[in-house]
Coordinates of C-alpha atoms in Angstrom, one line a residue:
K12 CA 7.1 11.7 -1.4
I13 CA 5.3 14.8 -2.2
L14 CA 1.5 14.6 -0.5
P15 CA -1.2 16.1 -2.4
S16 CA -3.5 18.6 -0.6
P17 CA -6.4 16.9 1.0
D18 CA -10.0 17.4 0.0
T19 CA -11.7 19.5 2.7
A20 CA -14.7 21.9 2.3
N21 CA -13.2 24.2 4.8
P22 CA -9.5 25.1 4.5
F23 CA -9.5 26.3 8.1
S24 CA -10.2 22.8 9.3
D25 CA -6.9 21.8 7.9
P26 CA -4.2 22.1 10.7
F27 CA -1.4 22.1 8.2
N28 CA -2.8 24.4 5.5
P29 CA 0.0 27.2 6.1
S30 CA 2.7 24.6 5.7
R31 CA 1.4 22.9 2.5
P32 CA 2.7 21.5 0.1
I33 CA 4.2 18.8 2.5
M34 CA 6.7 16.0 1.7
A35 CA 6.9 12.8 3.6
I36 CA 10.6 11.5 4.1
C37 CA 11.7 8.1 5.5
D38 CA 15.5 8.5 6.1
N39 CA 18.2 6.9 8.1
S40 CA 19.9 9.9 9.2
G41 CA 18.6 10.0 12.8
A42 CA 19.6 8.3 15.9
G43 CA 18.5 4.7 16.2
T44 CA 17.5 1.9 13.8
P45 CA 17.3 3.4 10.2
F46 CA 14.0 3.7 8.2
M47 CA 11.9 3.4 11.5
S48 CA 10.3 6.9 11.4
V49 CA 8.5 9.3 8.7
S50 CA 9.1 13.0 8.7
F51 CA 6.6 15.4 7.3
L52 CA 8.5 18.6 6.0
S53 CA 6.9 21.8 4.7
L54 CA 8.0 22.6 1.4
A55 CA 6.6 26.3 1.8
T56 CA 8.6 26.9 5.1
G57 CA 11.2 24.2 5.1
E58 CA 10.4 23.3 8.6
Q59 CA 9.4 19.8 10.0
V60 CA 5.9 19.7 10.7
S61 CA 5.3 16.3 12.4
T62 CA 7.0 13.0 12.9
I63 CA 5.6 9.4 13.2
K64 CA 8.0 6.9 14.8
F65 CA 7.3 3.1 14.3
N66 CA 8.4 -0.3 15.7
N67 CA 9.3 -1.6 12.2
E68 CA 11.1 -0.6 9.1
V69 CA 9.0 1.5 6.8
V70 CA 9.0 -0.1 3.2
D71 CA 7.0 2.4 1.2
I72 CA 4.8 5.4 1.3
L73 CA 1.8 5.9 -0.7
A74 CA -0.5 9.0 -0.6
N75 CA -3.8 10.4 -2.2
K76 CA -6.0 13.2 -1.1
R77 CA -7.8 11.2 1.4
V78 CA -5.1 9.0 3.0
I79 CA -1.4 8.3 3.6
C80 CA -0.4 4.7 3.6
I81 CA 2.8 3.6 5.4
A82 CA 3.7 0.0 4.3
F83 CA 5.9 -2.2 6.3
K84 CA 6.9 -5.8 5.5
E85 CA 3.7 -7.5 6.6
K86 CA 1.3 -4.6 7.5
V87 CA 0.0 -1.2 6.5
A88 CA -0.6 1.7 8.6
V89 CA -3.2 4.3 7.2
F90 CA -3.3 7.8 8.3
S91 CA -5.6 10.6 7.4
A92 CA -4.1 13.0 4.9
L93 CA -5.7 16.1 6.6
N94 CA -4.6 15.8 10.1
L95 CA -2.0 12.7 10.0
H96 CA -4.0 10.9 12.6
E97 CA -4.1 7.1 12.3
R98 CA -7.2 5.7 10.8
F99 CA -6.7 2.0 10.6
T100 CA -4.1 -0.7 10.3
L101 CA -4.0 -3.9 8.0
T102 CA -2.1 -6.7 9.7
S103 CA -2.9 -9.5 7.4
C104 CA -0.5 -8.5 4.4
Y105 CA 1.3 -11.2 2.7
P106 CA 5.2 -10.6 2.5
C107 CA 6.3 -11.2 -1.3
P108 CA 9.6 -11.9 -2.3
G109 CA 11.6 -9.5 -4.5
V110 CA 12.1 -5.7 -4.6
H111 CA 8.5 -4.6 -3.0
T112 CA 8.1 -6.9 -0.1
N113 CA 4.6 -5.6 0.4
P114 CA 3.1 -4.6 -2.8
L115 CA 0.3 -2.1 -2.6
A116 CA -1.7 0.1 -5.2
L117 CA -3.6 3.2 -3.8
H118 CA -6.3 4.9 -5.8
T119 CA -8.7 7.5 -4.8
R120 CA -11.4 5.2 -3.3
W121 CA -9.5 1.7 -2.7
L122 CA -6.4 0.3 -1.5
A123 CA -5.1 -3.2 -3.1
Y124 CA -2.7 -5.3 -1.2
A125 CA -1.8 -9.0 -1.0
D126 CA -3.8 -10.6 1.7
K127 CA -2.7 -13.7 3.6
T128 CA -5.8 -15.6 3.1
L129 CA -6.8 -17.2 -0.2
C130 CA -10.4 -16.1 -1.2
P131 CA -11.7 -19.2 -3.1
N132 CA -14.1 -17.5 -5.1
R133 CA -11.5 -15.1 -6.5
R134 CA -8.6 -17.6 -7.4
S135 CA -7.3 -18.2 -10.8
C136 CA -8.6 -21.2 -12.8
G137 CA -5.3 -21.7 -14.6
G138 CA -5.4 -25.6 -14.1
L139 CA -7.7 -28.3 -13.3
E140 CA -10.7 -26.7 -11.4
G141 CA -11.6 -28.1 -8.0
D142 CA -13.6 -31.7 -7.7
S143 CA -15.4 -31.4 -10.9
G144 CA -12.6 -33.2 -13.0
Q145 CA -13.0 -31.1 -15.9
Q146 CA -10.2 -29.3 -17.4
S147 CA -10.0 -25.3 -17.8
M148 CA -9.6 -23.9 -21.1
A149 CA -5.9 -22.9 -20.3
A150 CA -5.1 -26.5 -18.9
W151 CA -6.8 -27.9 -22.1
G152 CA -4.6 -25.7 -24.4
I153 CA -1.5 -26.7 -22.5
N154 CA -2.3 -30.1 -22.8
V155 CA -3.0 -30.1 -26.7
G156 CA 0.2 -28.0 -27.2
S157 CA 2.4 -30.5 -25.4
R158 CA 0.9 -33.4 -27.3
L159 CA 1.4 -31.8 -30.5
A160 CA 4.9 -30.7 -29.7
S161 CA 5.7 -34.4 -28.6
G162 CA 4.2 -35.9 -31.8
V163 CA 6.3 -33.3 -34.0
A164 CA 9.6 -34.3 -32.3

């Protein structure tokens, strides 16, 4: 993943400014368990700028001008794009079946991820809605459609 240059008012505050652009690589060529470290390589000089080792297998790398997100199966580590220091870690990610076990979306101001806990005020109303006993519009449409289909057959 080629990392965008970070937003900074002073280019001298960027310790990696002479090495930019930088590319983040997670490979299995090193010793030990594969995909457990991320190497940062300078595209200007071809040298390795930094390496971050982890205890879990890296699933995905996302980046914008502010942060670099390293995704694992059930957590996300977020690093500063300016100096590669860890900013915070999300440990409540829900592992999903399929190709992307920890689906993420990163924008300039937000990070979206699947949380383990259900937020009741943000859930879908695709069936009966709670204790009210009234059907939602989708459930009503499915009910009417199935009755019409059974009447035609």
